[in-house]
Tab-separated table of C-alpha atoms in Angstrom:
chain	number	residue	atom	x	y	z
A	15	UNK	CA	-21.112	-60.348	17.395
A	16	UNK	CA	-20.990	-57.100	19.382
A	17	UNK	CA	-19.643	-56.388	22.884
A	18	UNK	CA	-22.932	-55.473	24.563
A	19	UNK	CA	-23.043	-58.772	26.489
A	20	UNK	CA	-19.425	-58.870	27.548
A	21	UNK	CA	-18.841	-55.229	28.594
A	22	UNK	CA	-19.223	-54.449	32.292
A	23	UNK	CA	-20.209	-51.423	34.341
A	24	UNK	CA	-17.698	-52.398	37.069
A	25	UNK	CA	-14.325	-50.677	36.807
A	26	UNK	CA	-11.740	-48.716	38.815
A	27	UNK	CA	-11.690	-44.964	38.177
A	28	UNK	CA	-9.299	-42.253	39.394
A	29	UNK	CA	-9.081	-38.517	38.767
A	30	UNK	CA	-6.022	-36.959	37.140
A	31	UNK	CA	-5.321	-35.195	40.462
A	32	UNK	CA	-4.949	-38.549	42.301
A	33	UNK	CA	-1.498	-39.245	43.769
A	34	UNK	CA	0.513	-41.853	41.889
A	35	UNK	CA	1.276	-43.512	45.191
A	36	UNK	CA	-2.431	-44.352	45.594
A	37	UNK	CA	-2.608	-45.642	41.997
A	38	UNK	CA	0.412	-47.927	42.531
A	39	UNK	CA	-1.327	-49.284	45.628
A	40	UNK	CA	-4.491	-49.984	43.584
A	41	UNK	CA	-2.500	-51.959	41.074
A	42	UNK	CA	-0.861	-53.944	43.881
A	43	UNK	CA	-4.096	-54.576	45.795
A	44	UNK	CA	-6.667	-55.032	42.973
A	45	UNK	CA	-4.456	-56.212	40.106
A	46	UNK	CA	-6.611	-54.544	37.423
A	47	UNK	CA	-5.844	-54.815	33.697
A	48	UNK	CA	-6.064	-51.046	33.517
A	49	UNK	CA	-7.516	-48.042	35.388
A	50	UNK	CA	-9.857	-45.460	33.866
A	51	UNK	CA	-8.626	-41.899	34.351
A	52	UNK	CA	-11.061	-38.965	34.385
A	53	UNK	CA	-10.561	-35.231	34.238
A	54	UNK	CA	-13.302	-33.012	35.670
A	55	UNK	CA	-15.641	-36.015	35.594
A	56	UNK	CA	-15.026	-36.811	31.910
A	57	UNK	CA	-13.067	-39.758	30.542
A	58	UNK	CA	-9.403	-38.916	29.791
A	59	UNK	CA	-7.298	-42.059	29.378
A	60	UNK	CA	-6.518	-45.625	30.405
A	61	UNK	CA	-3.560	-46.069	32.746
A	62	UNK	CA	-1.754	-49.447	32.576
A	63	UNK	CA	0.665	-51.147	34.939
A	64	UNK	CA	3.359	-50.938	32.248
A	65	UNK	CA	3.172	-47.127	32.254
A	66	UNK	CA	3.518	-47.118	36.030
A	67	UNK	CA	6.700	-49.164	36.122
A	68	UNK	CA	8.266	-47.443	33.126
A	69	UNK	CA	7.803	-44.015	34.648
A	70	UNK	CA	10.296	-42.327	36.946
A	71	UNK	CA	7.647	-40.195	38.577
A	72	UNK	CA	7.510	-39.915	42.369
A	73	UNK	CA	4.591	-41.161	44.462
A	74	UNK	CA	3.658	-37.549	45.378
A	75	UNK	CA	3.113	-36.611	41.742
A	76	UNK	CA	-0.336	-36.677	40.217
A	77	UNK	CA	-1.751	-39.079	37.630
A	78	UNK	CA	-1.855	-36.151	35.167
A	79	UNK	CA	1.910	-36.490	34.817
A	80	UNK	CA	1.423	-39.857	33.061
A	81	UNK	CA	-1.626	-39.084	30.922
A	82	UNK	CA	-0.663	-35.990	29.035
A	83	UNK	CA	-2.907	-35.712	25.924
A	84	UNK	CA	0.079	-35.796	23.550
A	85	UNK	CA	1.033	-39.253	24.864
A	86	UNK	CA	-2.404	-40.822	24.862
A	87	UNK	CA	-4.394	-39.238	22.032
A	88	UNK	CA	-6.389	-40.535	20.380
A	89	UNK	CA	-7.727	-42.108	23.591
A	90	UNK	CA	-9.088	-45.615	22.954
A	91	UNK	CA	-12.858	-45.811	23.334
A	92	UNK	CA	-15.604	-48.024	21.904
A	93	UNK	CA	-19.387	-47.939	21.550
A	94	UNK	CA	-21.405	-50.252	23.708
A	95	UNK	CA	-22.607	-52.130	20.646
A	96	UNK	CA	-19.275	-52.117	18.755
A	97	UNK	CA	-18.273	-55.191	16.719
A	98	UNK	CA	-16.085	-57.486	18.765
A	99	UNK	CA	-13.342	-57.657	16.105
A	100	UNK	CA	-13.149	-53.865	15.775
A	101	UNK	CA	-12.935	-53.664	19.562
A	102	UNK	CA	-9.979	-56.061	19.488
A	103	UNK	CA	-8.288	-53.739	17.008
A	104	UNK	CA	-8.832	-50.758	19.295
A	105	UNK	CA	-7.254	-52.594	22.221
A	106	UNK	CA	-4.219	-53.693	20.219
A	107	UNK	CA	-3.600	-50.337	18.576
A	108	UNK	CA	-4.026	-48.538	21.901
A	109	UNK	CA	-1.610	-50.929	23.615
A	110	UNK	CA	-4.138	-51.558	26.396
A	111	UNK	CA	-6.042	-54.514	27.908
A	112	UNK	CA	-9.051	-52.342	28.837
A	113	UNK	CA	-11.118	-49.935	26.733
A	114	UNK	CA	-13.812	-47.553	27.998
A	115	UNK	CA	-17.297	-48.307	26.673
A	116	UNK	CA	-19.555	-45.394	25.761
A	117	UNK	CA	-23.284	-45.172	25.403
A	118	UNK	CA	-23.778	-42.043	23.392
A	119	UNK	CA	-21.521	-39.423	24.951
A	120	UNK	CA	-21.571	-41.006	28.373
A	121	UNK	CA	-19.007	-43.427	29.829
A	122	UNK	CA	-21.006	-46.601	30.480
A	123	UNK	CA	-18.375	-49.126	31.557
A	124	UNK	CA	-15.381	-51.051	30.195
A	125	UNK	CA	-14.561	-54.050	28.090
A	126	UNK	CA	-11.441	-56.185	28.710
A	127	UNK	CA	-9.226	-58.304	26.506
A	128	UNK	CA	-10.054	-61.310	28.700
A	129	UNK	CA	-13.777	-60.868	28.177
A	130	UNK	CA	-13.267	-60.793	24.392
A	131	UNK	CA	-11.070	-63.885	24.440
A	132	UNK	CA	-13.572	-65.783	26.592
A	133	UNK	CA	-16.368	-64.881	24.177
A	134	UNK	CA	-14.510	-66.144	21.075
A	135	UNK	CA	-12.715	-69.089	22.661
A	136	UNK	CA	-14.672	-71.752	20.796
A	137	UNK	CA	-13.747	-70.116	17.458
A	138	UNK	CA	-10.017	-70.351	18.098
A	139	UNK	CA	-9.753	-74.079	17.370
A	140	UNK	CA	-9.076	-73.182	13.745
A	141	UNK	CA	-5.686	-71.768	14.681
A	142	UNK	CA	-2.398	-73.290	15.874
A	143	UNK	CA	0.081	-71.304	17.942
A	144	UNK	CA	2.469	-71.377	14.998
A	145	UNK	CA	0.086	-69.158	12.982
A	146	UNK	CA	-0.026	-66.285	15.421
A	147	UNK	CA	3.030	-66.403	17.718
A	148	UNK	CA	5.926	-63.890	17.728
A	149	UNK	CA	9.234	-65.431	16.764
A	150	UNK	CA	12.733	-64.072	17.420
A	151	UNK	CA	11.876	-63.335	21.071
A	152	UNK	CA	13.748	-60.798	23.232
A	153	UNK	CA	15.376	-62.729	26.073
A	154	UNK	CA	17.409	-61.967	29.163
A	155	UNK	CA	19.908	-63.885	31.363
A	156	UNK	CA	19.436	-64.979	34.961
A	157	UNK	CA	22.233	-62.816	36.234
A	158	UNK	CA	21.131	-59.657	34.471
A	159	UNK	CA	19.678	-56.855	36.632
A	160	UNK	CA	16.149	-55.507	37.029
A	161	UNK	CA	17.292	-52.268	35.354
A	162	UNK	CA	18.050	-54.138	32.150
A	163	UNK	CA	14.616	-55.835	32.333
A	164	UNK	CA	12.816	-52.459	32.509
A	165	UNK	CA	14.904	-51.064	29.610
A	166	UNK	CA	14.128	-54.077	27.358
A	167	UNK	CA	10.410	-54.002	28.133
A	168	UNK	CA	10.310	-50.304	27.360
A	169	UNK	CA	12.501	-50.446	24.239
A	170	UNK	CA	10.550	-53.265	22.610
A	171	UNK	CA	7.118	-52.421	23.918
A	172	UNK	CA	6.570	-55.931	25.299
A	173	UNK	CA	5.264	-57.382	28.543
A	174	UNK	CA	7.433	-60.496	29.156
A	175	UNK	CA	10.941	-61.789	28.708
A	176	UNK	CA	11.972	-65.455	28.693
A	177	UNK	CA	14.930	-65.925	31.008
A	178	UNK	CA	17.851	-68.109	29.854
A	179	UNK	CA	20.444	-69.899	31.973
A	180	UNK	CA	24.158	-69.992	31.226
A	181	UNK	CA	23.672	-72.815	28.665
A	182	UNK	CA	20.939	-70.882	26.765
A	183	UNK	CA	18.129	-73.023	28.088
A	184	UNK	CA	14.818	-71.693	29.402
A	185	UNK	CA	15.072	-70.997	33.124
A	186	UNK	CA	12.100	-68.734	33.784
A	187	UNK	CA	10.092	-65.750	32.635
A	188	UNK	CA	9.888	-62.181	33.950
A	189	UNK	CA	6.926	-59.939	33.225
A	190	UNK	CA	5.865	-56.380	33.779
A	191	UNK	CA	3.718	-57.604	36.659
A	192	UNK	CA	6.760	-59.177	38.343
A	193	UNK	CA	8.648	-55.888	37.925
A	194	UNK	CA	5.726	-53.882	39.239
A	195	UNK	CA	5.514	-56.148	42.275
A	196	UNK	CA	9.156	-55.524	43.171
A	197	UNK	CA	9.046	-51.767	42.421
A	198	UNK	CA	5.794	-51.105	44.249
A	199	UNK	CA	6.872	-53.079	47.308
A	200	UNK	CA	10.190	-51.243	47.314
A	201	UNK	CA	8.526	-47.846	47.053
A	202	UNK	CA	6.084	-48.729	49.836
A	203	UNK	CA	8.888	-49.664	52.147
A	204	UNK	CA	11.215	-46.751	51.416
A	205	UNK	CA	10.838	-43.255	52.756
A	206	UNK	CA	11.266	-40.193	50.586
A	207	UNK	CA	14.783	-39.546	51.803
A	208	UNK	CA	15.848	-43.073	51.022
A	209	UNK	CA	14.293	-43.244	47.537
A	210	UNK	CA	17.348	-42.608	45.379
A	211	UNK	CA	19.550	-45.221	47.103
A	212	UNK	CA	16.750	-47.744	47.281
A	213	UNK	CA	15.900	-47.329	43.587
A	214	UNK	CA	19.523	-47.969	42.595
A	215	UNK	CA	19.582	-51.118	44.725
A	216	UNK	CA	16.291	-52.350	43.180
A	217	UNK	CA	17.616	-51.940	39.664
A	218	UNK	CA	20.570	-54.171	40.580
A	219	UNK	CA	18.387	-57.064	41.795
A	220	UNK	CA	19.227	-60.066	39.591
A	221	UNK	CA	16.505	-61.504	37.346
A	222	UNK	CA	16.896	-64.840	39.094
A	223	UNK	CA	15.378	-63.343	42.252
A	224	UNK	CA	12.200	-62.065	40.589
A	225	UNK	CA	11.511	-64.389	37.685
A	226	UNK	CA	8.763	-66.977	37.673
A	227	UNK	CA	9.901	-70.585	37.424
A	228	UNK	CA	8.922	-73.162	36.237
A	229	UNK	CA	7.500	-71.527	33.131
A	230	UNK	CA	4.135	-72.123	31.507
A	231	UNK	CA	5.008	-73.098	27.931
A	232	UNK	CA	3.370	-74.076	24.671
A	233	UNK	CA	4.481	-75.536	21.340
A	234	UNK	CA	3.890	-74.472	17.758
A	235	UNK	CA	1.453	-77.312	17.207
A	236	UNK	CA	-0.871	-76.587	20.166
A	237	UNK	CA	-4.229	-75.091	19.266
A	238	UNK	CA	-4.780	-71.442	20.147
A	239	UNK	CA	-7.979	-72.460	21.904
A	240	UNK	CA	-6.063	-74.660	24.325
A	241	UNK	CA	-3.286	-72.039	24.809
A	242	UNK	CA	-5.771	-69.233	25.533
A	243	UNK	CA	-7.763	-71.480	27.927
A	244	UNK	CA	-4.598	-71.905	30.022
A	245	UNK	CA	-3.827	-68.188	29.887
A	246	UNK	CA	-7.354	-67.341	31.132
A	247	UNK	CA	-7.406	-70.056	33.758
A	248	UNK	CA	-4.033	-69.101	35.228
A	249	UNK	CA	-4.370	-65.290	34.609
A	250	UNK	CA	-1.348	-65.219	32.331
A	251	UNK	CA	-0.687	-62.599	29.714
A	252	UNK	CA	1.129	-65.082	27.504
A	253	UNK	CA	3.101	-68.315	27.173
A	254	UNK	CA	6.692	-69.036	26.137
A	255	UNK	CA	6.837	-71.100	22.948
A	256	UNK	CA	9.359	-73.919	23.055
A	257	UNK	CA	10.616	-76.539	20.604
A	258	UNK	CA	8.470	-79.674	20.650
A	259	UNK	CA	11.610	-81.799	20.802
A	260	UNK	CA	13.505	-79.759	23.391
A	261	UNK	CA	11.267	-78.088	25.996
A	262	UNK	CA	14.017	-75.696	27.199
A	263	UNK	CA	14.776	-74.211	23.734
A	264	UNK	CA	12.856	-71.016	23.319
A	265	UNK	CA	11.455	-70.301	19.807
A	266	UNK	CA	9.043	-67.501	20.549
A	267	UNK	CA	6.272	-66.046	22.679
A	268	UNK	CA	2.503	-66.055	22.245
A	269	UNK	CA	0.426	-63.481	24.103
A	270	UNK	CA	-3.187	-62.429	24.492
A	271	UNK	CA	-2.347	-59.476	22.260
A	272	UNK	CA	-1.232	-61.862	19.484
A	273	UNK	CA	-4.621	-63.569	19.720
A	274	UNK	CA	-6.520	-60.242	19.659
A	275	UNK	CA	-4.486	-59.286	16.600
A	276	UNK	CA	-5.554	-62.511	14.851
A	277	UNK	CA	-9.178	-61.574	15.471
A	278	UNK	CA	-8.728	-58.537	13.240
A	279	UNK	CA	-7.744	-60.624	10.218
A	280	UNK	CA	-10.281	-60.171	7.390
A	281	UNK	CA	-10.978	-61.403	3.881
A	282	UNK	CA	-11.039	-57.870	2.479
A	283	UNK	CA	-9.236	-57.288	-0.795
A	284	UNK	CA	-6.790	-54.751	0.637
A	285	UNK	CA	-3.971	-55.773	2.858
A	286	UNK	CA	-4.794	-56.079	6.563
A	287	UNK	CA	-2.516	-53.694	8.396
A	288	UNK	CA	-2.586	-52.970	12.117
A	289	UNK	CA	-0.775	-50.005	13.647
A	290	UNK	CA	0.323	-49.712	17.300
A	291	UNK	CA	0.777	-46.190	18.710
A	292	UNK	CA	-1.099	-44.721	15.751
A	293	UNK	CA	-1.132	-41.358	17.573
A	294	UNK	CA	2.555	-40.886	16.646
A	295	UNK	CA	1.680	-40.592	12.904
A	296	UNK	CA	2.388	-37.090	11.739
A	297	UNK	CA	2.595	-36.810	7.971
A	298	UNK	CA	1.443	-40.370	7.358
A	299	UNK	CA	-2.020	-41.916	7.196
A	300	UNK	CA	-3.100	-45.530	7.664
A	301	UNK	CA	-3.962	-45.672	3.941
A	302	UNK	CA	-0.486	-44.402	2.911
A	303	UNK	CA	1.162	-47.005	5.118
A	304	UNK	CA	-0.998	-49.798	3.695
A	305	UNK	CA	-0.383	-48.656	0.088
A	306	UNK	CA	3.426	-48.478	0.600
A	307	UNK	CA	3.421	-52.003	2.082
A	308	UNK	CA	1.278	-53.303	-0.768
A	309	UNK	CA	3.687	-51.855	-3.360
A	310	UNK	CA	6.587	-53.690	-1.768
A	311	UNK	CA	4.979	-56.996	-0.854
A	312	UNK	CA	2.996	-57.428	-4.110
A	313	UNK	CA	6.310	-57.927	-5.888
A	314	UNK	CA	6.513	-61.386	-4.388
A	315	UNK	CA	3.440	-63.148	-5.622
A	316	UNK	CA	4.479	-66.584	-4.313
A	317	UNK	CA	4.403	-65.228	-0.755
A	318	UNK	CA	0.872	-64.984	0.656
A	319	UNK	CA	0.658	-62.094	3.173
A	320	UNK	CA	-1.777	-62.836	5.961
A	321	UNK	CA	-1.301	-59.883	8.257
A	322	UNK	CA	0.971	-56.894	8.827
A	323	UNK	CA	1.713	-55.232	12.144
A	324	UNK	CA	3.411	-51.784	12.217
A	325	UNK	CA	4.589	-50.462	15.580
A	326	UNK	CA	5.882	-46.963	16.337
A	327	UNK	CA	7.668	-45.905	19.499
A	328	UNK	CA	8.820	-42.429	20.434
A	329	UNK	CA	12.233	-41.710	21.980
A	330	UNK	CA	13.145	-38.650	24.071
A	331	UNK	CA	15.684	-37.354	21.568
A	332	UNK	CA	14.508	-34.609	19.160
A	333	UNK	CA	15.834	-32.731	16.184
A	334	UNK	CA	14.460	-29.223	15.721
A	335	UNK	CA	11.351	-30.303	17.676
A	336	UNK	CA	10.765	-33.549	15.772
A	337	UNK	CA	11.061	-36.673	17.967
A	338	UNK	CA	13.204	-39.671	17.153
A	339	UNK	CA	10.835	-42.511	16.283
A	340	UNK	CA	11.436	-46.264	16.137
A	341	UNK	CA	9.392	-48.239	13.681
A	342	UNK	CA	9.032	-51.995	13.371
A	343	UNK	CA	7.106	-53.797	10.594
A	344	UNK	CA	6.270	-57.438	11.133
A	345	UNK	CA	4.650	-59.441	8.345
A	346	UNK	CA	3.000	-62.801	8.822
A	347	UNK	CA	3.205	-64.799	5.606
A	348	UNK	CA	2.553	-68.308	4.342
A	349	UNK	CA	6.293	-68.867	4.676
A	350	UNK	CA	6.609	-67.648	8.213
A	351	UNK	CA	7.309	-64.222	9.672
A	352	UNK	CA	9.567	-61.502	8.330
A	353	UNK	CA	10.303	-58.079	9.830
A	354	UNK	CA	12.119	-54.821	9.290
A	355	UNK	CA	12.879	-51.963	11.670
A	356	UNK	CA	14.512	-48.593	11.678
A	357	UNK	CA	14.666	-45.156	13.310
A	358	UNK	CA	14.188	-41.647	11.998
A	359	UNK	CA	13.055	-38.205	13.027
A	360	UNK	CA	9.323	-38.363	12.585
A	361	UNK	CA	7.132	-41.398	11.968
A	362	UNK	CA	7.330	-41.198	8.139
A	363	UNK	CA	11.136	-41.225	8.126
A	364	UNK	CA	11.268	-44.160	10.560
A	365	UNK	CA	8.656	-46.062	8.540
A	366	UNK	CA	10.600	-45.633	5.259
A	367	UNK	CA	13.796	-46.976	6.868
A	368	UNK	CA	11.909	-49.968	8.311
A	369	UNK	CA	10.216	-50.607	4.941
A	370	UNK	CA	13.557	-50.728	3.128
A	371	UNK	CA	14.907	-53.170	5.678
A	372	UNK	CA	11.756	-55.262	5.400
A	373	UNK	CA	12.167	-55.601	1.637
A	374	UNK	CA	15.781	-56.711	1.987
A	375	UNK	CA	14.761	-59.329	4.492
A	376	UNK	CA	11.920	-60.585	2.241
A	377	UNK	CA	14.485	-61.145	-0.524
A	378	UNK	CA	16.410	-63.455	1.809
A	379	UNK	CA	13.375	-65.714	2.456
A	380	UNK	CA	13.568	-68.964	0.555
A	381	UNK	CA	11.071	-71.598	-0.630
A	382	UNK	CA	7.888	-69.501	-0.671
A	383	UNK	CA	4.859	-71.679	-0.466
A	384	UNK	CA	1.116	-71.030	-0.839
A	385	UNK	CA	-1.217	-71.800	2.031
A	386	UNK	CA	-4.700	-70.557	1.079
A	387	UNK	CA	-6.319	-72.951	3.536
A	388	UNK	CA	-5.075	-71.075	6.624
A	389	UNK	CA	-6.496	-67.674	5.791
A	390	UNK	CA	-9.789	-69.072	4.472
A	391	UNK	CA	-10.258	-71.336	7.484
A	392	UNK	CA	-9.503	-68.559	9.955
A	393	UNK	CA	-11.667	-65.988	8.219
A	394	UNK	CA	-14.592	-68.362	7.964
A	395	UNK	CA	-14.451	-69.130	11.696
A	396	UNK	CA	-14.149	-65.477	12.695
A	397	UNK	CA	-16.907	-64.366	10.324
A	398	UNK	CA	-19.250	-66.482	12.392
A	399	UNK	CA	-18.775	-64.069	15.299
């Protein structure tokens, strides 16, 4: 199945010379999944709400300040007749919910994550939430401040945080959209002279005042089809996963990105590896990453590897011009999920540290079990697309 029938010619476009204040207003008024940025009439990048709230750029600055080529290359783009599963990979690896669609060399329109999920919804009954969710969720407390929320979202490259009360129970959820709503409203109300003081006060706002409650939740046993149906119906980016026996005990999060990632699973002989922020790779290639992971994980034959996700994130710190990089490797196996993370100067150094940590964590996993049925069932369903 290709994307020709689900892509659309309707999208919001701004030039790199547009004021950020106007773009923030567009996100507030139109609530788009992303905005196409052009430079001299040519496609340049996709701007997301997350980039807006994580930036410290004033409203009078131009969009160009947020879409420097070094931060966005290679820019995500797809052909109008691209395979739907490859398009899902482009969205996930680009960290966006919208990708520009090209016909030849010309920008034709866009395709959204929601459109892809709606198109494959009937094929998702082969999956349960347990098979795709992210465990070990990053959480926050009700009395923590907005500043801590922004830092956690940026540090972990995520879009939502379950909020816990003083007993550790689920009290709410706070998302990038909630933060953007507060920040944009605050910037709209404040004048330029008041900005510094108002920003400090906004960052001190307690999570309790901005979180969404009650929370839309799911359990490990719910079908992905049902979970995604609720996400689409209620325009949610994800659901908090709770224990089936205790609906206030958080066990994970499942997002639209997790579902898109599942769409990229294949039955190919080589290991299925997905890389987020692939533009940060310097001396590494996708093939070298996959080969290194294969060398480590093939040592444990009783553990069936279903999918590997490698994420890179750049920090501001540099050493002789080389940026400090954070790398996280998350492996989905027949015995659950296992991860490793680390930092280093340059993507290769960070990846090697994370790989060593991953192997140590794999050794701690007990009771490996084989589950061929899952991968075969999923692949058969997705190969029908």
